[in-house]
XYZ file of C-alpha atoms in Angstrom:
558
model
C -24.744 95.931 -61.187
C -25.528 93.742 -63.832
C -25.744 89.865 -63.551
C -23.446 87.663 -65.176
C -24.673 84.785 -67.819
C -23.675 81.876 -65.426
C -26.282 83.959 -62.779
C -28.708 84.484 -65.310
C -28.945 81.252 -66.397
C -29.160 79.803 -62.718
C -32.259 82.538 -62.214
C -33.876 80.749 -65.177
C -33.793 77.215 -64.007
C -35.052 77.906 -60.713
C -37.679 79.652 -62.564
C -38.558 76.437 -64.356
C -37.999 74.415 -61.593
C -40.805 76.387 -59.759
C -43.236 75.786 -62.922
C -42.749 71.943 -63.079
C -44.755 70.025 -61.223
C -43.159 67.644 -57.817
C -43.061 64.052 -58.775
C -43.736 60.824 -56.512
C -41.874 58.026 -55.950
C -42.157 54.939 -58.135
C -43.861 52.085 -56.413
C -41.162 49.752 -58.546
C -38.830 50.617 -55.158
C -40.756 49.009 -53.099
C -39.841 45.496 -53.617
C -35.951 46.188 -53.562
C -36.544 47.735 -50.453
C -38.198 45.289 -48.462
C -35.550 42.365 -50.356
C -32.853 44.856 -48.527
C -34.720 44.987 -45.213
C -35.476 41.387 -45.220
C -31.829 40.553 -45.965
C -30.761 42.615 -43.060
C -32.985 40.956 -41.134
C -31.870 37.349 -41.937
C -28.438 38.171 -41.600
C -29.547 39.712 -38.216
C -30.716 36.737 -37.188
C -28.192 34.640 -38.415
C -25.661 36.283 -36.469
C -28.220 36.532 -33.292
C -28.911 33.125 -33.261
C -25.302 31.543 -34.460
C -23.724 29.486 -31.344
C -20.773 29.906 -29.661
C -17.229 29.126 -31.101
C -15.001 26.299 -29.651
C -11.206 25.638 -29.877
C -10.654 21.729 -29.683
C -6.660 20.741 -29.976
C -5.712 16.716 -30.121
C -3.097 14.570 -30.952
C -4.152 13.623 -34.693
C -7.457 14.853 -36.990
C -7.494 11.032 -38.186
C -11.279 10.956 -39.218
C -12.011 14.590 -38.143
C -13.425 16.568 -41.255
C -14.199 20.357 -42.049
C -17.819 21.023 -42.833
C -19.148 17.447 -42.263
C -18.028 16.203 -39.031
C -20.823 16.488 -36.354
C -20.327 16.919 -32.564
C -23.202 14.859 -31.002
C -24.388 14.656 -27.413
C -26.874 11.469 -26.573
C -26.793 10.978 -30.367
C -28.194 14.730 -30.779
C -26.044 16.564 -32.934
C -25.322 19.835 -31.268
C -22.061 21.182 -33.588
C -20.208 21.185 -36.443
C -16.573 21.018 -37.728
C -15.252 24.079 -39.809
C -11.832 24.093 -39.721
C -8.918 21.819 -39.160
C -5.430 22.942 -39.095
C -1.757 22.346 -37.491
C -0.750 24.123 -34.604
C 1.974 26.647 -34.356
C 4.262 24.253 -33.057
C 2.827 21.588 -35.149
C 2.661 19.330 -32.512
C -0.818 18.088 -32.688
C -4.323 19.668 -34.635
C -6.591 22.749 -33.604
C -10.013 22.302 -34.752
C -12.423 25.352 -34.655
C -16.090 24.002 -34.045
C -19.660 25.775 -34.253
C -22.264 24.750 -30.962
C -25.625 25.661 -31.393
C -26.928 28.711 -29.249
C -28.481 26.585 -26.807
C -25.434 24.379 -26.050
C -23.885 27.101 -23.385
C -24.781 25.100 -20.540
C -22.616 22.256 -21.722
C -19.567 24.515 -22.515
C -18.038 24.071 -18.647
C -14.550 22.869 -17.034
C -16.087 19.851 -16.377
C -17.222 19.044 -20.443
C -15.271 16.162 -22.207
C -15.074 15.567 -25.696
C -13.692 12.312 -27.224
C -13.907 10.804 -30.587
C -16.396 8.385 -31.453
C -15.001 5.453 -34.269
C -15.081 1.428 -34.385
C -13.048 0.300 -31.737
C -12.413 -3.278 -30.352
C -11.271 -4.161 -26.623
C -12.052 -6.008 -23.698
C -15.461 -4.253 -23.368
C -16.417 -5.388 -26.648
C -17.080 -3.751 -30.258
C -17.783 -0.291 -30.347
C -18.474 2.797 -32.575
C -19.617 0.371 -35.445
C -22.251 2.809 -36.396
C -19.420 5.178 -37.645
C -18.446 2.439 -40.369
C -20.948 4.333 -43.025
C -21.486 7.514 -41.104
C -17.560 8.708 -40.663
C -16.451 9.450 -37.220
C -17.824 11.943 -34.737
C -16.752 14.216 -31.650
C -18.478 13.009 -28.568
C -19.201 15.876 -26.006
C -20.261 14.612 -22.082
C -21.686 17.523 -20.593
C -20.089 18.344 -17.166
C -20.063 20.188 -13.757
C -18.508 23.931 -13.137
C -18.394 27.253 -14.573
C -19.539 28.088 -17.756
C -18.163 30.295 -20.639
C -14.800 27.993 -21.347
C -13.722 27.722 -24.710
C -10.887 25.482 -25.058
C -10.756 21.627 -24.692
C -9.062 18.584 -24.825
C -10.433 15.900 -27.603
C -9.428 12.112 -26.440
C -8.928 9.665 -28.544
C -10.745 7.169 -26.038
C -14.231 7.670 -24.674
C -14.304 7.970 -20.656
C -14.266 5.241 -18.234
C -17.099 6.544 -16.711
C -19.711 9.307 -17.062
C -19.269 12.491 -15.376
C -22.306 12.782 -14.215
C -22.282 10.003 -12.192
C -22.028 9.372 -8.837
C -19.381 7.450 -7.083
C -15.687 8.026 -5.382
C -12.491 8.573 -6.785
C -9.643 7.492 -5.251
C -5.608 7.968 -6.001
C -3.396 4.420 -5.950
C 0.339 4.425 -5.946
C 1.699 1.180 -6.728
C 5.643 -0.044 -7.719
C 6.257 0.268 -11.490
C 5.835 -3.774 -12.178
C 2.492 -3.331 -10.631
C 0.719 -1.311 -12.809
C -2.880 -0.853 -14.335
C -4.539 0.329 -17.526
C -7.023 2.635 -18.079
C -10.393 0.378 -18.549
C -9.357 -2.261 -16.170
C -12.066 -3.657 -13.789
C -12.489 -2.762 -9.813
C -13.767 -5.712 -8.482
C -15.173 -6.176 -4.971
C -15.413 -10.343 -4.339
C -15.616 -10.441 -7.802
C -18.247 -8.126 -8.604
C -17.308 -5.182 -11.056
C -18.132 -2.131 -8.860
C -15.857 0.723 -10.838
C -13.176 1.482 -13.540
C -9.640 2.521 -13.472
C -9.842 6.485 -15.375
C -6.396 7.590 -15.592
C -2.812 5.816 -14.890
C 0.659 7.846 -14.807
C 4.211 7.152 -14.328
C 6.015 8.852 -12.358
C 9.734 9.018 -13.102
C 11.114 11.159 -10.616
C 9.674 9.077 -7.556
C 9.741 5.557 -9.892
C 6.330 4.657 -8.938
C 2.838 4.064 -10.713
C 0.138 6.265 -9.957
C -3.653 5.040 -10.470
C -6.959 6.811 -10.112
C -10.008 4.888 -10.099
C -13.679 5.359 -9.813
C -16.043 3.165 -7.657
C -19.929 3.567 -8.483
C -22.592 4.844 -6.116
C -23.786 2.910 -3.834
C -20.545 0.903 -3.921
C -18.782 4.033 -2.582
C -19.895 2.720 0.874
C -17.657 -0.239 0.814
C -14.733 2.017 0.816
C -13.326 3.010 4.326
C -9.583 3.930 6.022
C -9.215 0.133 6.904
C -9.532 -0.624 3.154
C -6.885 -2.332 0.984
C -6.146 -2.384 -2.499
C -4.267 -5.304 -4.610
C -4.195 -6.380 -7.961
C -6.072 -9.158 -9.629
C -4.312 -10.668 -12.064
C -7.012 -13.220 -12.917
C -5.326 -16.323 -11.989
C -2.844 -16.303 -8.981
C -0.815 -19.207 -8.136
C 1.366 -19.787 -5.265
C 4.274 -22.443 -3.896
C 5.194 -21.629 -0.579
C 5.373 -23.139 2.630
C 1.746 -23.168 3.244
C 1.582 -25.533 0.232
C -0.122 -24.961 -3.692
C -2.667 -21.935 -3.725
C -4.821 -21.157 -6.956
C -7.101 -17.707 -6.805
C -9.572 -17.395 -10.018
C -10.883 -13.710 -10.472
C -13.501 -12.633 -12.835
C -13.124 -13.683 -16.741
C -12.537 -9.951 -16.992
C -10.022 -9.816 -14.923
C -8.490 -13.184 -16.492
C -8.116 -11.729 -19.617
C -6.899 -8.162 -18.680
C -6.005 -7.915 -14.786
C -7.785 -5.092 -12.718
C -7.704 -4.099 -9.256
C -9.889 -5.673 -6.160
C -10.119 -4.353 -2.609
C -11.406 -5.232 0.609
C -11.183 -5.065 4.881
C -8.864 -7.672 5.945
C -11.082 -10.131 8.691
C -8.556 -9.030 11.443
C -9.519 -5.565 11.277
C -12.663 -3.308 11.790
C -14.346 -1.999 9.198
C -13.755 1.706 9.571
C -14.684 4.756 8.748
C -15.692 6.592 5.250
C -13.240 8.252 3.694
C -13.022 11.590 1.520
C -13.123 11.849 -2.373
C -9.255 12.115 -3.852
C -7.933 10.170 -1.400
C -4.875 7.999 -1.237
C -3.971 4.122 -0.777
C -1.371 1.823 -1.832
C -1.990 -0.456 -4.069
C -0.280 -3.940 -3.505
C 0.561 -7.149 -6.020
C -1.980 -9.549 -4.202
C -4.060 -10.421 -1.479
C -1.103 -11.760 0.728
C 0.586 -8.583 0.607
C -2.198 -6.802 1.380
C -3.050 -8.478 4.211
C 0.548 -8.486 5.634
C 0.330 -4.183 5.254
C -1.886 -4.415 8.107
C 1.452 -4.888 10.674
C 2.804 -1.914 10.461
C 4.850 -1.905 13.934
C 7.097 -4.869 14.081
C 10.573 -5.980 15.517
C 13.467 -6.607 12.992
C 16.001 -9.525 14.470
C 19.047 -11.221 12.116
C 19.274 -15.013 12.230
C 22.834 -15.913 11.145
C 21.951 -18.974 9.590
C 25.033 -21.729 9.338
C 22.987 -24.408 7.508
C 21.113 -23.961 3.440
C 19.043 -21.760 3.309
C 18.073 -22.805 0.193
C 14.070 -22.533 -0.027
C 13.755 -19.401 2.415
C 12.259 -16.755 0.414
C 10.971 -13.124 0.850
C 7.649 -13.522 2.876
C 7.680 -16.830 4.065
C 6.388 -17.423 7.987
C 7.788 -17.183 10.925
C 6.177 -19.450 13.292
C 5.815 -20.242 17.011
C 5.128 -23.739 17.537
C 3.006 -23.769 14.463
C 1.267 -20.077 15.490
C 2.561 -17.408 13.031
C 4.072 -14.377 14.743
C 6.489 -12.876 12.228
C 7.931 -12.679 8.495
C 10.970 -13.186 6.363
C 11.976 -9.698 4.973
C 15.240 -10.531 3.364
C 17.341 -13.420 2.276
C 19.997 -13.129 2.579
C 20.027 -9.723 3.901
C 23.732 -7.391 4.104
C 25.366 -10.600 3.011
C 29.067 -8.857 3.206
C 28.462 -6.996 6.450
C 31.246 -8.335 9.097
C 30.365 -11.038 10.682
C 30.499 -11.135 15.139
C 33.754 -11.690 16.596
C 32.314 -14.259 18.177
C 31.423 -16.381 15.245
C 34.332 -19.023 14.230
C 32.746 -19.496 10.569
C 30.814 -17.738 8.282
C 26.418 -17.313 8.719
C 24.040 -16.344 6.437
C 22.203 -13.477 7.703
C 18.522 -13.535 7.318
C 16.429 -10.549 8.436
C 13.029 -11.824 10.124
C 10.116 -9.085 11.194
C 8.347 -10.306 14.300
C 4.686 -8.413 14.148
C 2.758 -8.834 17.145
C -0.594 -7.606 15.601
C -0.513 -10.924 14.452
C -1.247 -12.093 17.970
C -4.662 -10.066 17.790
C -3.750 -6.664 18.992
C -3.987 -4.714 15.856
C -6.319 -2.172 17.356
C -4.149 -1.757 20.583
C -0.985 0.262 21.195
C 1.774 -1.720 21.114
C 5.076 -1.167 23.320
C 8.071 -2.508 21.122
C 10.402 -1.722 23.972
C 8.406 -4.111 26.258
C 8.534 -6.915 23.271
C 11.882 -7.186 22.644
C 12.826 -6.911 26.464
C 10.734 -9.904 26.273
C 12.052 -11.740 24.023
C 15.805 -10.540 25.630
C 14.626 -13.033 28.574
C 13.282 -15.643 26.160
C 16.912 -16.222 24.434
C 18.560 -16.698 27.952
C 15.950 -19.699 28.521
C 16.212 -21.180 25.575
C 14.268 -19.650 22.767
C 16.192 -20.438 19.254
C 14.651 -20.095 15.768
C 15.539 -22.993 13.220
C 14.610 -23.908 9.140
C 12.213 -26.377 8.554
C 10.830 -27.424 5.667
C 6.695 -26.637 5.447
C 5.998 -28.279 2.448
C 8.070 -31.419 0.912
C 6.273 -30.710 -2.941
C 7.792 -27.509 -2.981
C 11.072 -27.668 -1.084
C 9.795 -24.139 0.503
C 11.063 -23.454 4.158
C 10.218 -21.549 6.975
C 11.511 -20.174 10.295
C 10.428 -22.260 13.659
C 10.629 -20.765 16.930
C 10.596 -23.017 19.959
C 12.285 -23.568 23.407
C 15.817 -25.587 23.490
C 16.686 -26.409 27.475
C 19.681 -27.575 26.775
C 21.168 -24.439 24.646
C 20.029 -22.134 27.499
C 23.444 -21.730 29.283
C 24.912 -21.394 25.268
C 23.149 -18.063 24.704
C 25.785 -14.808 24.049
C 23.968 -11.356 22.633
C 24.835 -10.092 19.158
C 24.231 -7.600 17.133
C 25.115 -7.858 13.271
C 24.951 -4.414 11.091
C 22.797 -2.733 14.223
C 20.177 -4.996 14.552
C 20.173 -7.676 17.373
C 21.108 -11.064 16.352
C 18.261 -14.281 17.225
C 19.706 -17.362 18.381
C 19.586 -19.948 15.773
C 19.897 -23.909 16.195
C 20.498 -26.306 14.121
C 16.921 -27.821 12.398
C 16.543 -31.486 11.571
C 17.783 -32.452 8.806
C 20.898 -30.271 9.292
C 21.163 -32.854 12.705
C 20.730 -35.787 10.413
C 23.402 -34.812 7.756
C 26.083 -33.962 10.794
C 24.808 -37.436 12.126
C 25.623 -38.738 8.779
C 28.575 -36.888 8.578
C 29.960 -38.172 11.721
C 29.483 -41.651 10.794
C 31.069 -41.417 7.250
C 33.919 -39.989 9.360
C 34.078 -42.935 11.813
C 33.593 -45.341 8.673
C 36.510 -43.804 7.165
C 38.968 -44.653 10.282
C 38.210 -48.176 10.218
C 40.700 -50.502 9.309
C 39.143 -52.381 6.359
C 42.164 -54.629 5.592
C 41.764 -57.040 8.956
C 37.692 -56.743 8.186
C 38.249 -58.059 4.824
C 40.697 -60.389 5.833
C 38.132 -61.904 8.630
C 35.599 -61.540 6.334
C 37.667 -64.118 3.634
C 37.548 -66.354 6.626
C 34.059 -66.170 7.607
C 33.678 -66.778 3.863
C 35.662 -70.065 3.666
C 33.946 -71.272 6.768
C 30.783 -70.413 5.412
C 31.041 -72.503 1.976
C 32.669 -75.443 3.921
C 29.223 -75.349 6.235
C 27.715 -75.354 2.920
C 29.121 -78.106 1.915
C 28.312 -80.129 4.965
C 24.813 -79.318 4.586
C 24.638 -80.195 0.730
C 26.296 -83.733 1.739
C 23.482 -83.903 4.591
C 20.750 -83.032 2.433
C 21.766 -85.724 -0.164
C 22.248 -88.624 2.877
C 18.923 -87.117 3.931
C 17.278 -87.596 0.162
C 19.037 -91.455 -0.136
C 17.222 -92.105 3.051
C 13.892 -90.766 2.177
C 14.459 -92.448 -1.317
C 15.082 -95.809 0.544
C 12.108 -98.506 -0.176
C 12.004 -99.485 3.717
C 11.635 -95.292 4.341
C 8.981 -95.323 1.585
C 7.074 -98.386 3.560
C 7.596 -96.316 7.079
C 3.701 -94.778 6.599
C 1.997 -97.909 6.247
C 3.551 -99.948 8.842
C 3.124 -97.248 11.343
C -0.521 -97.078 10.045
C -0.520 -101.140 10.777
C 0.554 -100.892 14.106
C -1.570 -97.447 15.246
C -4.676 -100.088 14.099
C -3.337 -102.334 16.417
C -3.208 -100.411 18.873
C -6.885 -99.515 18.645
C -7.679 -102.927 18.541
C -5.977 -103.189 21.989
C -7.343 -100.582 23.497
C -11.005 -101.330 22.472
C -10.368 -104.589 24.202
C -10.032 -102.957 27.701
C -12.908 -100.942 27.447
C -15.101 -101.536 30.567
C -17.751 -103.764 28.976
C -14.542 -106.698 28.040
C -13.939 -109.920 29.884
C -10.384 -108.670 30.179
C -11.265 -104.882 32.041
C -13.817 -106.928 34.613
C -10.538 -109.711 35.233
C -8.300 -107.040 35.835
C -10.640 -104.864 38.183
C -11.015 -108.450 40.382
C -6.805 -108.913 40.609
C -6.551 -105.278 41.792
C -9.409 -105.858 44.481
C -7.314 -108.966 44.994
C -4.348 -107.011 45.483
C -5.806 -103.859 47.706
C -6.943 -106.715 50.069
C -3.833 -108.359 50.488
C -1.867 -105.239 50.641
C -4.637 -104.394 53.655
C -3.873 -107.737 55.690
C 0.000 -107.468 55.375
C -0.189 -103.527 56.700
C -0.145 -105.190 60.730
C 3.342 -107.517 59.416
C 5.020 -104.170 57.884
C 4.104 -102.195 60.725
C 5.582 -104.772 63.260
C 8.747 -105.588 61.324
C 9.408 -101.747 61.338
C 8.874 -101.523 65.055
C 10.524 -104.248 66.235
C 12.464 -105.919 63.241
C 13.363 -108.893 65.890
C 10.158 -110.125 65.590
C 11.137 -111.661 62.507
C 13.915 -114.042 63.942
C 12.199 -114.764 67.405
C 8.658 -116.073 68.429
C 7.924 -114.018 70.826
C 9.245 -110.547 72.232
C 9.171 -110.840 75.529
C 11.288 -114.092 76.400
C 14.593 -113.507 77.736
C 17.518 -114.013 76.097
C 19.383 -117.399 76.271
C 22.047 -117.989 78.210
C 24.897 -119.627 76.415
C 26.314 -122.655 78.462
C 29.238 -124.309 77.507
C 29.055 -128.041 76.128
C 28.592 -130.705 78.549
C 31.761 -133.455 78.492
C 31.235 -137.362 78.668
């Protein structure tokens, strides 16, 4: 069978392919090669030793570049910015970052990124580096498990570090009591933490605080501990008088929060991490959160209350026992049949912790049996006024005797009522009272009338005395008046002369002491006569006693 050209010419070209010598390869290939191999390599490597991608998402991209903007931890940049972009919902910005491969580790549930720019507070300047530089992302390593990818970028840096140690602890405070993130924790005045985070929460209408407290301030913490606000300078008007609390400048300028043990109660325990207090608007509140049993008794006030607020005392012959919780308190509830007018009710608290039994168990049954008896001998609560500057008032509780027999048991709105008397000056306006009243019934027409008369009378009097006082001033103006002195000076010389002249050493004083020897002895020898002639008072008619009487005989005739 004979071949066909197309097969003959195939036999032929294997025939010269088998007489042509095998080439090598050019060494020209060499260097593409290697450039290909080398490429591979770097690109390799490139890819090997590329970090790990991150998806950061915040509010706004305000200083937040692609391709320039660094991520920097301690000042080390360990990142880079490659793309910025909305999100879906456009809502806020989704920024795709590079780490370096050994930046894993920081990559955890606990990390925190925050931008870094100039910023001006109460701490200070900040972030004035960034002037020249641009801003950059922040990153604060933290605790947990690794391999996240997502986070959260702040636009404020941390209160405090993650990495240290310390306690944080939840606050829940009314909404005009409220914090900021920042503000100082003070303890006496010494910053010992931050507040991190605060939140409103409108369902329950309360504030909700967490702070941190340093290590080893922890320790100062326990579950006797209470929280209040410092709002740098606290003044107070109350009964107790004027009260000024100064804080920390910090704290004057921007508030914070301060805590401590009240002096009434031990110190207690440690507590947990994440756990819960109240926060309260000062000191004074604070300390009155400690009574938490108490009795609840209505004083149906008749007199002002005007000056009784919210908190003021209530106080037992000058020994606080209690506190005002409301004035006035379910002002149109009905009032006891047995009042004839209309009280203002005034909700007291009587706390007997404050008596120095806060770590004992206390029986309210057995207290307000107590005070049951107390009313029926006499126990009454009155207003007084505690300081006369402020016009504040509080509630007195002492025995009245006399009202004993007076007392009847109430109860106003379910809540037993407390006797009430009358305080002082509400006794000195019905005193007042009662005397404008008995002014008022006088007859002023016969007072005035007597009054005229007493009048008249009175200006004649005066008249009498004016003429007296002029006969009195022509007298004294009369030359012989005038001359009065000096002659009674004249004579009172005379006088003197006088008496010098019977002074015992004169002629005169020796005559006069011989007459009255003269006269003693004479007055001696008639003593016998007087004595005789009061015997015998015959003896001065007859010669001798004892001769008989004469005989009368008639006359002889011639």
């Amino acid at each position: 069978m004979s071949d066909t050209p197309r097969e003959r010419e195939a036999t032929r070209d294997m025939q010269r392919a088998r007489a042509t010598p095998q080439r090598r390869l050019s060494p020209i290939w060499i260097v593409p090669i290697v450039a290909m191999l080398i490429g591979l390599w770097l690109v390799y490597d490139n890819y090997r030793s590329r970090g790990p991608l991150i998806r950061l998402t915040m509010s706004s991209a305000e200083g937040i570049e692609a391709g320039s903007t660094l991520i920097k931890t301690r000042n080390v940049e360990v990142g880079r910015v490659e793309r910025v972009q909305l999100s879906d919902d456009l809502n806020h910005a989704v920024i795709t970052a590079r780490m370096a491969p050994d930046t894993e580790p920081m990559l955890t549930e606990g990390s925190r990124f925050w931008v870094v720019k100039p910023r001006i507070g109460r701490e200070g300047i900040s972030g004035l580096n960034t002037v020249l530089s641009g801003a950059y992302i922040q990153l604060q390593p933290g605790s947990g498990e690794t391999g996240v990818r997502e986070f959260e970028v702040s636009d404020t840096p941390p209160v405090s570090s993650g990495n240290v140690e310390g306690l944080r602890i939840n606050l829940v405070s009314q909404l005009g009591n409220s914090l900021r993130a920042g503000d100082p924790v003070t303890y006496q005045g010494y910053t010992v933490g931050r507040v991190e985070e605060v939140e409103f929460d409108a369902d329950n209408r309360r504030m909700n605080q967490r702070i941190f407290i340093e290590s080893p301030y922890d320790r100062l913490v326990t579950d006797s501990t209470r929280f209040w606000s410092a709002s740098g300078v606290d003044l107070r008007l109350d009964a107790d008088g004027i009260r000024v609390n100064v804080e920390s400048l910090e704290a004057l300028l921007g508030g914070g929060v301060t805590f401590g043990v009240p002096e009434d109660l031990p110190r207690g325990g440690p507590v947990e991490n994440d756990a819960t207090f109240s926060l309260y608007p000062d000191e004074e509140s604070a300390r009155q959160g400690t009574f938490s049993r108490y009795l609840e008794y209505v004083l149906l006030v008749e007199d002002s209350v005007r000056g009784l607020s919210r908190g003021a005392p209530v106080e037992f012959r000058g020994v606080r026992i209690g506190t005002v919780a409301s004035v006035p308190w379910q002002f149109t509830a009905t009032q006891p049949e047995t009042r004839n007018g209309f009280a203002i009710p005034v909700l007291i608290r009587i706390e007997p912790q404050r008596l120095g039994i806060e770590n004992q168990q206390v029986d309210l049954d057995e207290w307000d049996e107590r005070f049951q008896r107390l009313f029926g001998v006499g126990l009454r609560a009155s207003l007084k006024s505690g300081n006369l500057l402020t016009g504040a008032m509080f509630v007195d509780l002492n025995f009245y005797r006399d009202e004993a027999d007076q007392y009847v048991a109430e109860t106003f709105s379910d809540r037993s009522v407390f006797p009430t008397t009358s305080s002082g000056f509400a006794q000195i306006e019905a005193q007042v009272t009662a005397l404008l009243e008995k002014l008022n019934a006088l007859e002023v027409e016969p007072l005035l009338t007597g009054l005229d008369r007493n009048l008249a009378a009175s200006e004649a009097m005066l008249d009498e005395v004016r003429d007296l006082t002029a006969s009195l001033q022509e007298m004294l103006d009369d030359p012989g008046t005038r001359n009065l002195p000096s002659n009674l000076n004249a004579s009172l010389e005379s006088l003197r002369d006088t008496l010098e002249g019977l002074s015992p050493d004169s002629s005169a004083y020796r005559e006069l002491t011989a007459t009255a020897e003269r006269l003693e002895r004479l007055m001696r020898d008639l003593q016998p006569v007087t004595r005789t002639l009061n015997e015998n008072p015959r003896a001065l008619l007859f010669d001798s006693l004892d001769t008989e009487d004469p005989v009368p005989r008639a006359p002889r005739g011639n």
